[in-house]
mmCIF file of C-alpha atoms in Angstrom:
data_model
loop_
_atom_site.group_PDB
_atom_site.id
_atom_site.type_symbol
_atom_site.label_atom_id
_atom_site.label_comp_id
_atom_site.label_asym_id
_atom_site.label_seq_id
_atom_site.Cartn_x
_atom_site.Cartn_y
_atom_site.Cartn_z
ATOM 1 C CA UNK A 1 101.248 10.883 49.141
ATOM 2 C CA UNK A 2 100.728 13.482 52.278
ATOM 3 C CA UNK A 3 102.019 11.761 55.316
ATOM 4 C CA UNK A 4 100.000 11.224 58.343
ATOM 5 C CA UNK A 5 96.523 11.631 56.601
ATOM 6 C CA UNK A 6 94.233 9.212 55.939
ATOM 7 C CA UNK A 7 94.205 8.044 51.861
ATOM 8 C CA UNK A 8 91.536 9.021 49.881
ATOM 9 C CA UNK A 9 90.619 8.537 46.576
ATOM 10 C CA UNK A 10 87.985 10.883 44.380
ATOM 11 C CA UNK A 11 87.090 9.984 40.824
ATOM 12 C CA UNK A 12 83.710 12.666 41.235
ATOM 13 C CA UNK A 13 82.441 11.957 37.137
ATOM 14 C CA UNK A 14 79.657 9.968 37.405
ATOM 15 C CA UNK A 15 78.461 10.365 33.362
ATOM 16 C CA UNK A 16 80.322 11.969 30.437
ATOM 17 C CA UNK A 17 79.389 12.226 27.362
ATOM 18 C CA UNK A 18 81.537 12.636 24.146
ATOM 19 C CA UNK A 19 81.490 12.986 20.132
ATOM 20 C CA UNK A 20 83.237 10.595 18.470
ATOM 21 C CA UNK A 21 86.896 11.416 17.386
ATOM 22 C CA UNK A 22 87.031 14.185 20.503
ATOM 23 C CA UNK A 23 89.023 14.047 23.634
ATOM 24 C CA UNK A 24 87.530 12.377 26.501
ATOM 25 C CA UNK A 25 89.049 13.446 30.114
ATOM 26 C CA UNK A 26 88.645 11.249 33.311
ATOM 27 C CA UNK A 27 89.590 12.803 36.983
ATOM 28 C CA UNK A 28 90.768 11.007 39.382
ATOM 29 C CA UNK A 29 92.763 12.888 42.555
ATOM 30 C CA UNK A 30 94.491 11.246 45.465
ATOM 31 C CA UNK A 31 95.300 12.443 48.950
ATOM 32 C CA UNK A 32 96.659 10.848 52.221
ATOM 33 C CA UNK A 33 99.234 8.422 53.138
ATOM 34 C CA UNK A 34 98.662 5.152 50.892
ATOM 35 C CA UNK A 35 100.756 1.852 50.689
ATOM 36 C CA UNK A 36 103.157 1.331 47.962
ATOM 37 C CA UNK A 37 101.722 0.443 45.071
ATOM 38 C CA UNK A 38 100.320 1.646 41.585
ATOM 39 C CA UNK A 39 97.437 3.647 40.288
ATOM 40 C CA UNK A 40 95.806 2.694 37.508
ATOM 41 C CA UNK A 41 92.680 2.855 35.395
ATOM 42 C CA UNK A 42 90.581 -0.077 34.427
ATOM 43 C CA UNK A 43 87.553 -0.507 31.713
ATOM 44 C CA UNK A 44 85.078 -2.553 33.438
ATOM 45 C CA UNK A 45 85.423 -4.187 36.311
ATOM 46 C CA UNK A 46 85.792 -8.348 37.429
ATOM 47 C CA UNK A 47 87.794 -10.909 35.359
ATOM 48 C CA UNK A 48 86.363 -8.833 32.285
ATOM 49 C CA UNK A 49 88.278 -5.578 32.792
ATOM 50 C CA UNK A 50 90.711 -3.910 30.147
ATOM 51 C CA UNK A 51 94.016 -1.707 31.673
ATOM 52 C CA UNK A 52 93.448 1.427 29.973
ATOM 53 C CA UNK A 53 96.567 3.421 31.864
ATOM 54 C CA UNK A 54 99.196 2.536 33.932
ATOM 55 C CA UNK A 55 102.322 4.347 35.039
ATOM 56 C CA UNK A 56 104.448 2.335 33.739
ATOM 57 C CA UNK A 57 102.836 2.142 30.135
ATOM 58 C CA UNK A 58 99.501 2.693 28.851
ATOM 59 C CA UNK A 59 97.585 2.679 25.489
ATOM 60 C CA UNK A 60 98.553 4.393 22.784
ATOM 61 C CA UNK A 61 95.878 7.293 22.755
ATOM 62 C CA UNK A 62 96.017 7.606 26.568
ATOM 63 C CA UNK A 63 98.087 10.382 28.359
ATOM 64 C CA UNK A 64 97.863 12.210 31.868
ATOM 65 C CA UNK A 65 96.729 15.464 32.179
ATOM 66 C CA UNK A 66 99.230 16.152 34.641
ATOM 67 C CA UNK A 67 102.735 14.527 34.018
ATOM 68 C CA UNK A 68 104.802 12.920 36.434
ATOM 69 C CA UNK A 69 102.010 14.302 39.742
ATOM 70 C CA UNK A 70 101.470 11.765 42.600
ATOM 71 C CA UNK A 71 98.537 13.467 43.148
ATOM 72 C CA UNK A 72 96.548 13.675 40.051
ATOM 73 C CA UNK A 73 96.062 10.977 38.245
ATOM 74 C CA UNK A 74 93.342 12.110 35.651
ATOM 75 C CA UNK A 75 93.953 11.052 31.779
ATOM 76 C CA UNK A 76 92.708 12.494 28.459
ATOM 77 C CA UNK A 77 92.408 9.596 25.683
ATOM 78 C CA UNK A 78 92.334 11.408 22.548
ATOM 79 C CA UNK A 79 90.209 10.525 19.478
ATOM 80 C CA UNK A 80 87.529 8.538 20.828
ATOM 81 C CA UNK A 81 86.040 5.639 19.175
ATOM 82 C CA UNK A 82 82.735 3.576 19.732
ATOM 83 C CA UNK A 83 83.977 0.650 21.030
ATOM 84 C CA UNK A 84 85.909 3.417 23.906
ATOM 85 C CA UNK A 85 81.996 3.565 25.505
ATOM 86 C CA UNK A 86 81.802 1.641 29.063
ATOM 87 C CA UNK A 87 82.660 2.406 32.796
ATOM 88 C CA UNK A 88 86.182 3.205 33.839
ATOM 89 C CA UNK A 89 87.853 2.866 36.942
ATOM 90 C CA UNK A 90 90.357 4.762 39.190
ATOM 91 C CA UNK A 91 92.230 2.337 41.587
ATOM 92 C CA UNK A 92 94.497 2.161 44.119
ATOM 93 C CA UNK A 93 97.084 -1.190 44.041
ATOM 94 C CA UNK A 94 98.719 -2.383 47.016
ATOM 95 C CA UNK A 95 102.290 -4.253 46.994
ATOM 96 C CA UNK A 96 101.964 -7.655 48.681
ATOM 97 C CA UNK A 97 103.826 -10.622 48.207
ATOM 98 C CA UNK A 98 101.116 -12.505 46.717
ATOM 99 C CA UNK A 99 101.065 -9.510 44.273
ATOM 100 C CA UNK A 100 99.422 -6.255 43.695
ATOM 101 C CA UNK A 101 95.701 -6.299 45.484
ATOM 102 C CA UNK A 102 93.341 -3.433 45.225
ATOM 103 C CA UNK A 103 93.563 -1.149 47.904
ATOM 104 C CA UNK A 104 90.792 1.604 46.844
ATOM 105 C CA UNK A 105 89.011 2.350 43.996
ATOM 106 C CA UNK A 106 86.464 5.179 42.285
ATOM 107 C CA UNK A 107 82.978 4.596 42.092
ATOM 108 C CA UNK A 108 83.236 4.579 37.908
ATOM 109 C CA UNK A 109 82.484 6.897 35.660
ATOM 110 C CA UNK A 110 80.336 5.679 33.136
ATOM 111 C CA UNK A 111 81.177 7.191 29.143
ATOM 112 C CA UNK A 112 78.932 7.590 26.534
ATOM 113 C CA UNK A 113 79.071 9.009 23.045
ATOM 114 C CA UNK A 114 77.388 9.827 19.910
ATOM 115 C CA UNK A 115 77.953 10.243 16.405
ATOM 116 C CA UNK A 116 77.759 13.375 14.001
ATOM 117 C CA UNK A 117 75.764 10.943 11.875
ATOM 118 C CA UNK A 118 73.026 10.855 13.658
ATOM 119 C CA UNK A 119 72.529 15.025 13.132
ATOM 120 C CA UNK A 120 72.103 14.438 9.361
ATOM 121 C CA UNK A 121 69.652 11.691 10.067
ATOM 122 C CA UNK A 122 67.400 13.766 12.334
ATOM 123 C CA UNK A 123 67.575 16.421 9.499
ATOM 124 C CA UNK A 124 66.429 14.327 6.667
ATOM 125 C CA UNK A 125 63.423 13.175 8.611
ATOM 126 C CA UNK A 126 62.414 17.005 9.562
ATOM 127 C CA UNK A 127 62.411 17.277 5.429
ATOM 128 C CA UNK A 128 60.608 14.331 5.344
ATOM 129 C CA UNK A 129 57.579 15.248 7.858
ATOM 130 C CA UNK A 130 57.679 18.671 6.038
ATOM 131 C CA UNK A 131 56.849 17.441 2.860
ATOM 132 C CA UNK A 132 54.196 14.525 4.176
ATOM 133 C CA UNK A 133 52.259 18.505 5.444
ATOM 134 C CA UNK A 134 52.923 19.961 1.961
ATOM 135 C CA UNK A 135 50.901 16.916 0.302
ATOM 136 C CA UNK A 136 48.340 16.818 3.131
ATOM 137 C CA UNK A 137 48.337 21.146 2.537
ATOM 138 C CA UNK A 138 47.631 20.683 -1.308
ATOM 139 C CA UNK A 139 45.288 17.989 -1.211
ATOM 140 C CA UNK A 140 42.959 19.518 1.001
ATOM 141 C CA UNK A 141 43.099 22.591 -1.116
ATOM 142 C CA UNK A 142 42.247 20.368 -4.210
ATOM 143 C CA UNK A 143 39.344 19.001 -1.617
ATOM 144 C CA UNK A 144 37.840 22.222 -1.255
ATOM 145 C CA UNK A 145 38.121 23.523 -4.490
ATOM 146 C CA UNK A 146 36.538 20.722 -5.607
ATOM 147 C CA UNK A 147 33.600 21.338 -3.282
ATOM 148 C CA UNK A 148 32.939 24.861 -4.016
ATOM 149 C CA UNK A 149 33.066 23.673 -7.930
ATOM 150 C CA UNK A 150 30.329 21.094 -7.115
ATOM 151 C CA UNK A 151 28.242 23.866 -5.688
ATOM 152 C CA UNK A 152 28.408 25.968 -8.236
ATOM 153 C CA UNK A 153 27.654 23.999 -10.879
ATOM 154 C CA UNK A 154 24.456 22.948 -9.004
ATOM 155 C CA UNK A 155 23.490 26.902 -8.736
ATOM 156 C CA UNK A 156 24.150 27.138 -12.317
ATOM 157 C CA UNK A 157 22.588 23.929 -13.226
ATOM 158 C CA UNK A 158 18.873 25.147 -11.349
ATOM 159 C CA UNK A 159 17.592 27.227 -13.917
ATOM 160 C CA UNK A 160 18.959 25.673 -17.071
ATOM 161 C CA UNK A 161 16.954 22.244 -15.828
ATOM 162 C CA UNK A 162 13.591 24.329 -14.534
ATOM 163 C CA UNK A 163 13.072 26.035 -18.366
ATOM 164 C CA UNK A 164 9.865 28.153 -17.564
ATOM 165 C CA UNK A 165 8.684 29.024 -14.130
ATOM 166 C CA UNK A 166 5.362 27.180 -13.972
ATOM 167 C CA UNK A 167 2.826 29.385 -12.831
ATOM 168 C CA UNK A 168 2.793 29.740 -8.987
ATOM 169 C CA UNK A 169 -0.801 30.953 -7.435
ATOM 170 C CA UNK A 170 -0.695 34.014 -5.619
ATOM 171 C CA UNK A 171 -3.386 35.446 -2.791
ATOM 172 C CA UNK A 172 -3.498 38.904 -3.939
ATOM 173 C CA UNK A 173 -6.017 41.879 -2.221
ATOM 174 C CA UNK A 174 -8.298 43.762 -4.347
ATOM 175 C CA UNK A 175 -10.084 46.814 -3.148
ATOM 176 C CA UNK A 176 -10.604 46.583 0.307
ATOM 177 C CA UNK A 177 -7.862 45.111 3.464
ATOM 178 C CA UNK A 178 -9.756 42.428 5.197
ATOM 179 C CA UNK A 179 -11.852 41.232 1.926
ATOM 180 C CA UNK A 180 -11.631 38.140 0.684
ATOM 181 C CA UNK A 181 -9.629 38.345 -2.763
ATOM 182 C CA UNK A 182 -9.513 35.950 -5.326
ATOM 183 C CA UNK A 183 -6.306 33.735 -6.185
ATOM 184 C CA UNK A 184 -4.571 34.242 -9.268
ATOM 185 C CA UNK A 185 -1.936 32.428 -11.005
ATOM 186 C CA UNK A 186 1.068 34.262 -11.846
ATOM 187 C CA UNK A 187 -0.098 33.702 -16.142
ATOM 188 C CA UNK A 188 -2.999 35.113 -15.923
ATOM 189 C CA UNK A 189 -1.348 38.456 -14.050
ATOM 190 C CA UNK A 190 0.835 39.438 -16.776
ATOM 191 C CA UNK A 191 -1.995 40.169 -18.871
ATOM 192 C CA UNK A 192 -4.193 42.504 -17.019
ATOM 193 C CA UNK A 193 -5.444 44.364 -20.121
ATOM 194 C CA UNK A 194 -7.513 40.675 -20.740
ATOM 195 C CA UNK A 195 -9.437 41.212 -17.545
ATOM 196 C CA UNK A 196 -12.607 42.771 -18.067
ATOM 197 C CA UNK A 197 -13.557 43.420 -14.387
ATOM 198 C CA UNK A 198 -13.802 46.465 -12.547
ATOM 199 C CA UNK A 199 -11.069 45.134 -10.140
ATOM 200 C CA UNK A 200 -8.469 44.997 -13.177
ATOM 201 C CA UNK A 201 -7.318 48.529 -11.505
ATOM 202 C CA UNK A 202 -6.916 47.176 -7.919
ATOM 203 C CA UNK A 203 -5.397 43.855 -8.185
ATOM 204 C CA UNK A 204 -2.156 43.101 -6.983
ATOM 205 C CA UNK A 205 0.146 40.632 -8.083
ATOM 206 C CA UNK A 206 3.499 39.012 -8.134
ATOM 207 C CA UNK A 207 5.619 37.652 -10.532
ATOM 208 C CA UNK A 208 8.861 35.192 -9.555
ATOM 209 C CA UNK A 209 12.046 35.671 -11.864
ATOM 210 C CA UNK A 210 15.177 33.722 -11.241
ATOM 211 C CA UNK A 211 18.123 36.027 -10.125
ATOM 212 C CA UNK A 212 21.183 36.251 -12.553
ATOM 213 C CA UNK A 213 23.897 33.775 -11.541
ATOM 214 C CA UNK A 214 26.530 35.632 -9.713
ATOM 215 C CA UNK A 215 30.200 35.911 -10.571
ATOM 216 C CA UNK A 216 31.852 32.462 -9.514
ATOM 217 C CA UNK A 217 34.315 34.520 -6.983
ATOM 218 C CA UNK A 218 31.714 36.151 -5.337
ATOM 219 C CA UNK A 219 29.842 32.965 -4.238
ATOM 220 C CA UNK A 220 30.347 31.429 -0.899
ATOM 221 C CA UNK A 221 30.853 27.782 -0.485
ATOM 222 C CA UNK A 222 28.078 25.624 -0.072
ATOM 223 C CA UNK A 223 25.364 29.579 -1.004
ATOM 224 C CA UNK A 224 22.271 28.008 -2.350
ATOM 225 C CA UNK A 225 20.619 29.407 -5.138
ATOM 226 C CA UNK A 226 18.487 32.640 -5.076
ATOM 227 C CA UNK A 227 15.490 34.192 -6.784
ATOM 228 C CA UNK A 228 13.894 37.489 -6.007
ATOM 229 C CA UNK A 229 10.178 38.359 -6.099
ATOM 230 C CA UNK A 230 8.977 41.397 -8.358
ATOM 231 C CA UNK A 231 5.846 43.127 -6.715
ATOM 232 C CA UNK A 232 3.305 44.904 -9.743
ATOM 233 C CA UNK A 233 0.883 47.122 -8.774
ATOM 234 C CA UNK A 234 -1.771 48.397 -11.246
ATOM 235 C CA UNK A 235 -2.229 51.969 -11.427
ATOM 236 C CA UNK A 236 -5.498 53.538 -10.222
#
């Protein structure tokens, strides 16, 4: 110890984390003029509290960083285990006659670790959530084709189930815009050679025919069906 100065003790680790079977390394530094007496660090603290290093022996895994100092009391414990999580100590024994009594101590620094096991773990339930998507991916693929199958089919299905067209009347002009024409179904307009009337040349008709179903790739889901409207005109 530095004579004439007051003692202090540092132990500035508050948290450290480690891997299991790494080094852990706890600082602890002293300065001043201090009382005779040990320094030492504890696990825990009260009637519970485990010596981890002393200078005259210490656990088998324990060493000091620097060897033989009177200064620096910071340790390494090598290959670290679970049960080595908990908060240690740095502290300052006084010589008495009752004893050695606790002169000054560090405010703990408190050691955690983890295990490499727990990096495969997180990895097999990434692989996991990735394949839950691929199912959720292919069945609403299956969902939609589906759909645009049912659609189809219905398209396909509307002029199978409708046969003939029935005959659909039709206002059609003859002669004149703006007089009143007669109405004419669309059977009676494919045979204008039966019509004997002078307005056989002027009528107008039209005749509905279903429009060829379209190639199944070229249909949109959920297109309804189409027809298309062929206009005749008689010639004068």
């Amino acid at each position: 110890a530095q004579t004439g100065l007051p003692f202090e003790l540092r132990q500035p680790q508050n948290k450290v984390v480690v891997k299991v079977g790494e080094t852990l390394t706890l600082t602890c530094t002293t300065s001043g003029d201090g009382p005779p007496g040990a320094v030492k660090w504890l696990k825990g603290w009260g009637s519970g509290n485990e010596t981890v290093y002393e200078q005259k022996s210490s656990l088998p895994r324990v060493t000091r960083v620097v060897g033989g100092s009177d200064t620096d009391f910071s340790i390494h414990i090598g290959d670290v285990r679970v049960e080595d999580a908990g908060t240690y100590y740095c502290v300052k024994f006084q010589k008495s006659l009752n004893g050695d009594t606790i002169f000054r101590h560090g405010e703990g620094t408190e050691v955690s670790l983890y295990e490499t096991g727990l990096v495969p773990s997180m990895v097999a339930v990434a692989v996991v959530l990735c394949f839950l998507l691929l199912l959720f991916f292919v069945a609403l693929c299956i969902y939609r084709r589906k759909q645009r199958g049912e659609a189809d089919s219905q398209c396909l299905a509307g002029p199978a189930a409708m046969g003939s067209f029935s005959p659909i009347p039709l206002r059609c002009c003859a002669g004149t815009p703006g007089i009143p024409s007669e109405v004419l179904d669309a059977e009676s307009s494919h045979l204008p050679s039966q019509q004997s009337s002078k307005l056989d040349n002027d009528i107008h008709y039209a005749d509905l025919q279903p429009l060829p179903a379209a190639p199944r790739h070229s249909r949109s889901p959920g297109a309804a069906c189409s027809e298309y409207a062929s206009i005749r005109i008689a010639a004068k």
